[in-house]
Amino acid sequence: MDFSLSNEQNDLLNSLNNTIHDYDDNYWLHCDNTSKYPIEFVNTIAEGGWLGIAMPTEFGGSNLGVTEAALMMMLISEKGGMTAASSIHMNIFGPSSIVKFGTKEQKERWLPNIISGKTKMCFAVTEPDTGLDTTRLKTKAERNENYYLINGRKIWTSTAQITNKIMIIARTSKRENGNPTNGLSLFYTDFNRDSIEARIINKMGRAAVDTNELFIDDLKAPIEDIIGEEGKGFSYLIHSLNPERILVAAEAYGIAKNALERAVNYANERSVFDRLIGKNQSIQHPLAEAWAKLESVKLLILKAANLYDNNKSCGVEANAAKFLAAEYGMEICKQAIATHGGMGYAKEYHVERLFREMMIPYLAPVSQQLVLSYIAEKALGLPKSY
Amino acid sequence: MKILVPVKRVIDYNVKIRVNSEGSAVETNNVKMSMNPFDEIAVEEAVRLKEAGKAEEIIITSVGDKGSQETIRTAFAMGGDRGIHILNDSNTEPLAVAKILKYIVDKEGIDLVILGKQAIDDDSNQTGQMLAALLNWPQATFASKVEVNSSELKVTREIDGGLETLKLNLPCVITTDLRLNEPRYASLPNIMKAKKKQIIEMPISDTGVDSSPRLETLKVEEPAVRSGGRKVADVDELINVLKEEVGII
Ligand SMILES: Cc1cc2nc3c(=O)[nH]c(=O)nc-3n(C[C@H](O)[C@H](O)[C@H](O)COP(=O)(O)OP(=O)(O)OC[C@H]3O[C@@H](n4cnc5c(N)ncnc54)[C@H](O)[C@@H]3O)c2cc1C
């Protein structure tokens, strides 16, 4: 069992670190303050080929694993928080159901543009009236001769303001109680603004990366735009959920690492009562605890990624990694603010932004509660509670 | 045109340098290593010449321990074509490096060698000049601009108080200054391609160069800690302090 990164992984991280070096704290603060999408950063990442990290080489990707994608997202969120991570998150994990279940023609048509960054996609699963109970979603796709007609409402769809493609799950046949996951279908189609209205939700953090309500009226998705078989969309969706949880865990880890580093620096600088505040154990112990927690959760994140990359089941580990990264992350961001005293509440110290952003991995893509329900059922064999 | 770019693995320029406990050398254990920044500029210049259709092949070489291969790969990811690693676990002084480079130049039929003007670890600033002398080739050191017209080169150099422009013919040696170019960041696909490029590893003894040290390091010390400053109330007090305490006026 070797816990060190390979030379290749270190090379990647070094190079990525150099690539994004110019996007400093002030850049991210400015994006957050002005709700400005970090387009320059996204272009830099796309030009460096990083969006294709886990995509097949024949379409311009580098065919590395979720492990490398997770390491990349750790570093990106360590530098630019959730604002940086979310600006590219979808392009990294979103296409995995296309890679796995799309036809050759679809992959050729879609993947090169996703990898080059020409296409920005959003992912529309959550609905206002169904929440986490995904199989009850109400958006419908009706088959016509050569297209599906999609109607419904989605909520919390991130990046819909700037996307030209939408990956959307909708019902193509009635829900049967015996087999509720059946009859859902997955589409990847043009984000046609004549049929979709996207309204921004004003939210707590990450103002630079928009999140929306979608009002979808008579969106025509050509039949070439359905992924895999009609009615099997939920199982395709499930396929990409574990990588997403791993990446979100990695992002939470990165944000927390960023916050911890700021707290440590401040504790080493700030002098009160004629002594550095970092000399007080009530300041340094929580930071030491934060360090220990981050080390442990990093191992779990990489373990989940390693299982996934080796085609082993990783559901419990991926969920547990997202759970712990978000729990620890919240505590660490809070502690980072507390370490800064009043300054922690000032935007120019950045920790309040990280704290606000840390709420996202806490809430999404799945809630902490549902993660525990899942672990109780799958890892412990307790009765299914949801 | 075939270009040779030697690259050196040094402690990363961001790392705070520490002296080892014996006071005999700088601590390199568990320290982040990178390509010497001036060498990155050299690689970048070579890659630009190749992209402009003025060079056919870029050979990267490094003299040093196993880790030097990582540095060669970094240069591959920027656009180098193939590598020669001269394995030597102990320190190689500039003259020995220059002799090894001459060996490679002769063996590979190199037309142009682009080197960093110095390495940030020992700041010797000697290898390029020594190599030009050994080869009996013209040299243009501290280049801030390089223009190539078939076999003629125009090189602008930074000198005290201004710029100097030299004209020289191939084959020749160029060393790079900081402002020559801004090295690119390797893209992910190029990092992946770099793994497939070939590095030939050769023990230093195979070059026939005597690399035994000619210099002996007696002692390595940290710079003296700066003592803190102090505030004075006004000019009168300042003058008084300089007179009475410091004794310089
Ligand atoms: C910033 C942000 C960006 C997002 N981006 C996207 C996106 O791009 N695409 C997308 O599709 N979605 C997105 N989401 C949505 C996110 O995935 C959902 O908010 C999340 O899945 C929870 O769904 P809900 O909000 O409907 O909560 P609900 O399902 O309404 O749950 C509310 C609360 O009840 C608890 N609860 C519900 N049922 C149970 C039960 N059986 N047992 C125990 N507890 C239960 C939940 O844990 C939660 O605490 C985003 C959300 C946020 C905040």
mmCIF file of N, CA and C in Angstrom, chain B residues 68-118:
data_model
loop_
_atom_site.group_PDB
_atom_site.id
_atom_site.type_symbol
_atom_site.label_atom_id
_atom_site.label_comp_id
_atom_site.label_asym_id
_atom_site.label_seq_id
_atom_site.Cartn_x
_atom_site.Cartn_y
_atom_site.Cartn_z
ATOM 1 N N SER B 68 16.762 14.062 -12.194
ATOM 2 C CA SER B 68 16.906 14.960 -13.341
ATOM 3 C C SER B 68 15.994 14.556 -14.498
ATOM 4 N N GLN B 69 15.612 13.270 -14.506
ATOM 5 C CA GLN B 69 14.730 12.833 -15.597
ATOM 6 C C GLN B 69 13.376 13.529 -15.519
ATOM 7 N N GLU B 70 12.949 13.828 -14.296
ATOM 8 C CA GLU B 70 11.692 14.572 -14.140
ATOM 9 C C GLU B 70 11.809 15.938 -14.806
ATOM 10 N N THR B 71 12.966 16.561 -14.615
ATOM 11 C CA THR B 71 13.187 17.882 -15.199
ATOM 12 C C THR B 71 13.203 17.792 -16.724
ATOM 13 N N ILE B 72 13.810 16.714 -17.231
ATOM 14 C CA ILE B 72 13.810 16.522 -18.686
ATOM 15 C C ILE B 72 12.365 16.368 -19.180
ATOM 16 N N ARG B 73 11.559 15.636 -18.404
ATOM 17 C CA ARG B 73 10.152 15.453 -18.815
ATOM 18 C C ARG B 73 9.395 16.772 -18.801
ATOM 19 N N THR B 74 9.707 17.608 -17.831
ATOM 20 C CA THR B 74 9.066 18.925 -17.803
ATOM 21 C C THR B 74 9.373 19.670 -19.096
ATOM 22 N N ALA B 75 10.634 19.550 -19.539
ATOM 23 C CA ALA B 75 11.019 20.214 -20.791
ATOM 24 C C ALA B 75 10.323 19.558 -21.986
ATOM 25 N N PHE B 76 10.101 18.256 -21.904
ATOM 26 C CA PHE B 76 9.354 17.563 -22.960
ATOM 27 C C PHE B 76 7.933 18.124 -23.050
ATOM 28 N N ALA B 77 7.331 18.332 -21.875
ATOM 29 C CA ALA B 77 5.942 18.801 -21.869
ATOM 30 C C ALA B 77 5.838 20.198 -22.485
ATOM 31 N N MET B 78 6.952 20.945 -22.437
ATOM 32 C CA MET B 78 6.941 22.268 -23.066
ATOM 33 C C MET B 78 7.197 22.177 -24.567
ATOM 34 N N GLY B 79 7.783 21.056 -25.020
ATOM 35 C CA GLY B 79 7.997 20.905 -26.457
ATOM 36 C C GLY B 79 9.316 20.274 -26.875
ATOM 37 N N GLY B 80 10.158 19.890 -25.919
ATOM 38 C CA GLY B 80 11.402 19.181 -26.258
ATOM 39 C C GLY B 80 11.081 17.838 -26.906
ATOM 40 N N ASP B 81 12.005 17.338 -27.754
ATOM 41 C CA ASP B 81 11.688 16.122 -28.509
ATOM 42 C C ASP B 81 12.245 14.844 -27.893
ATOM 43 N N ARG B 82 13.518 14.861 -27.524
ATOM 44 C CA ARG B 82 14.060 13.668 -26.871
ATOM 45 C C ARG B 82 15.141 14.085 -25.881
ATOM 46 N N GLY B 83 15.541 13.137 -25.016
ATOM 47 C CA GLY B 83 16.397 13.534 -23.912
ATOM 48 C C GLY B 83 17.614 12.657 -23.725
ATOM 49 N N ILE B 84 18.637 13.253 -23.168
ATOM 50 C CA ILE B 84 19.830 12.502 -22.792
ATOM 51 C C ILE B 84 20.103 12.830 -21.331
ATOM 52 N N HIS B 85 20.077 11.803 -20.503
ATOM 53 C CA HIS B 85 20.333 12.029 -19.085
ATOM 54 C C HIS B 85 21.710 11.489 -18.740
ATOM 55 N N ILE B 86 22.587 12.383 -18.305
ATOM 56 C CA ILE B 86 23.915 11.959 -17.879
ATOM 57 C C ILE B 86 23.852 11.781 -16.365
ATOM 58 N N LEU B 87 23.939 10.527 -15.955
ATOM 59 C CA LEU B 87 23.727 10.196 -14.549
ATOM 60 C C LEU B 87 24.978 10.476 -13.719
ATOM 61 N N ASN B 88 24.827 11.335 -12.740
ATOM 62 C CA ASN B 88 25.907 11.572 -11.787
ATOM 63 C C ASN B 88 25.286 11.940 -10.453
ATOM 64 N N ASP B 89 25.510 11.123 -9.445
ATOM 65 C CA ASP B 89 24.859 11.355 -8.167
ATOM 66 C C ASP B 89 25.522 12.453 -7.355
ATOM 67 N N SER B 90 26.775 12.771 -7.688
ATOM 68 C CA SER B 90 27.386 13.868 -6.938
ATOM 69 C C SER B 90 27.352 15.140 -7.786
ATOM 70 N N ASN B 91 27.728 16.236 -7.174
ATOM 71 C CA ASN B 91 27.658 17.533 -7.832
ATOM 72 C C ASN B 91 28.636 17.598 -9.009
ATOM 73 N N THR B 92 28.193 18.175 -10.104
ATOM 74 C CA THR B 92 29.073 18.318 -11.261
ATOM 75 C C THR B 92 29.392 19.802 -11.432
ATOM 76 N N GLU B 93 30.656 20.136 -11.433
ATOM 77 C CA GLU B 93 31.038 21.555 -11.543
ATOM 78 C C GLU B 93 30.905 22.048 -12.985
ATOM 79 N N PRO B 94 30.796 23.370 -13.167
ATOM 80 C CA PRO B 94 30.535 23.930 -14.497
ATOM 81 C C PRO B 94 31.487 23.427 -15.586
ATOM 82 N N LEU B 95 32.768 23.317 -15.289
ATOM 83 C CA LEU B 95 33.698 22.893 -16.339
ATOM 84 C C LEU B 95 33.382 21.476 -16.814
ATOM 85 N N ALA B 96 33.085 20.595 -15.859
ATOM 86 C CA ALA B 96 32.752 19.219 -16.239
ATOM 87 C C ALA B 96 31.453 19.197 -17.050
ATOM 88 N N VAL B 97 30.473 20.008 -16.629
ATOM 89 C CA VAL B 97 29.218 20.059 -17.391
ATOM 90 C C VAL B 97 29.509 20.543 -18.806
ATOM 91 N N ALA B 98 30.328 21.574 -18.932
ATOM 92 C CA ALA B 98 30.645 22.112 -20.261
ATOM 93 C C ALA B 98 31.313 21.038 -21.121
ATOM 94 N N LYS B 99 32.193 20.264 -20.522
ATOM 95 C CA LYS B 99 32.870 19.206 -21.288
ATOM 96 C C LYS B 99 31.874 18.126 -21.723
ATOM 97 N N ILE B 100 30.945 17.806 -20.820
ATOM 98 C CA ILE B 100 29.925 16.812 -21.173
ATOM 99 C C ILE B 100 29.057 17.343 -22.319
ATOM 100 N N LEU B 101 28.714 18.616 -22.236
ATOM 101 C CA LEU B 101 27.883 19.195 -23.298
ATOM 102 C C LEU B 101 28.637 19.167 -24.630
ATOM 103 N N LYS B 102 29.933 19.427 -24.583
ATOM 104 C CA LYS B 102 30.724 19.362 -25.816
ATOM 105 C C LYS B 102 30.661 17.947 -26.392
ATOM 106 N N TYR B 103 30.768 16.976 -25.503
ATOM 107 C CA TYR B 103 30.684 15.578 -25.941
ATOM 108 C C TYR B 103 29.353 15.329 -26.671
ATOM 109 N N ILE B 104 28.258 15.835 -26.093
ATOM 110 C CA ILE B 104 26.943 15.616 -26.713
ATOM 111 C C ILE B 104 26.829 16.384 -28.033
ATOM 112 N N VAL B 105 27.322 17.615 -28.036
ATOM 113 C CA VAL B 105 27.263 18.431 -29.255
ATOM 114 C C VAL B 105 27.974 17.699 -30.401
ATOM 115 N N ASP B 106 29.159 17.171 -30.113
ATOM 116 C CA ASP B 106 29.915 16.469 -31.149
ATOM 117 C C ASP B 106 29.180 15.216 -31.602
ATOM 118 N N LYS B 107 28.640 14.485 -30.624
ATOM 119 C CA LYS B 107 28.015 13.208 -30.922
ATOM 120 C C LYS B 107 26.724 13.400 -31.721
ATOM 121 N N GLU B 108 25.955 14.427 -31.371
ATOM 122 C CA GLU B 108 24.628 14.593 -31.976
ATOM 123 C C GLU B 108 24.622 15.539 -33.176
ATOM 124 N N GLY B 109 25.733 16.193 -33.434
ATOM 125 C CA GLY B 109 25.756 17.155 -34.536
ATOM 126 C C GLY B 109 24.839 18.342 -34.282
ATOM 127 N N ILE B 110 25.041 18.987 -33.142
ATOM 128 C CA ILE B 110 24.191 20.112 -32.724
ATOM 129 C C ILE B 110 24.632 21.403 -33.422
ATOM 130 N N ASP B 111 23.646 22.246 -33.791
ATOM 131 C CA ASP B 111 23.971 23.525 -34.428
ATOM 132 C C ASP B 111 23.893 24.701 -33.464
ATOM 133 N N LEU B 112 23.040 24.553 -32.465
ATOM 134 C CA LEU B 112 22.828 25.682 -31.560
ATOM 135 C C LEU B 112 22.594 25.144 -30.153
ATOM 136 N N VAL B 113 23.292 25.720 -29.189
ATOM 137 C CA VAL B 113 23.047 25.349 -27.791
ATOM 138 C C VAL B 113 22.457 26.567 -27.100
ATOM 139 N N ILE B 114 21.295 26.393 -26.471
ATOM 140 C CA ILE B 114 20.716 27.495 -25.699
ATOM 141 C C ILE B 114 20.729 27.081 -24.236
ATOM 142 N N LEU B 115 21.390 27.866 -23.409
ATOM 143 C CA LEU B 115 21.480 27.549 -21.971
ATOM 144 C C LEU B 115 20.944 28.717 -21.156
ATOM 145 N N GLY B 116 20.565 28.420 -19.937
ATOM 146 C CA GLY B 116 20.270 29.500 -19.015
ATOM 147 C C GLY B 116 21.577 30.209 -18.687
ATOM 148 N N LYS B 117 21.521 31.510 -18.393
ATOM 149 C CA LYS B 117 22.789 32.206 -18.153
ATOM 150 C C LYS B 117 23.441 31.726 -16.859
ATOM 151 N N GLN B 118 22.623 31.255 -15.931
ATOM 152 C CA GLN B 118 23.168 30.703 -14.696
ATOM 153 C C GLN B 118 22.101 29.853 -14.041
#
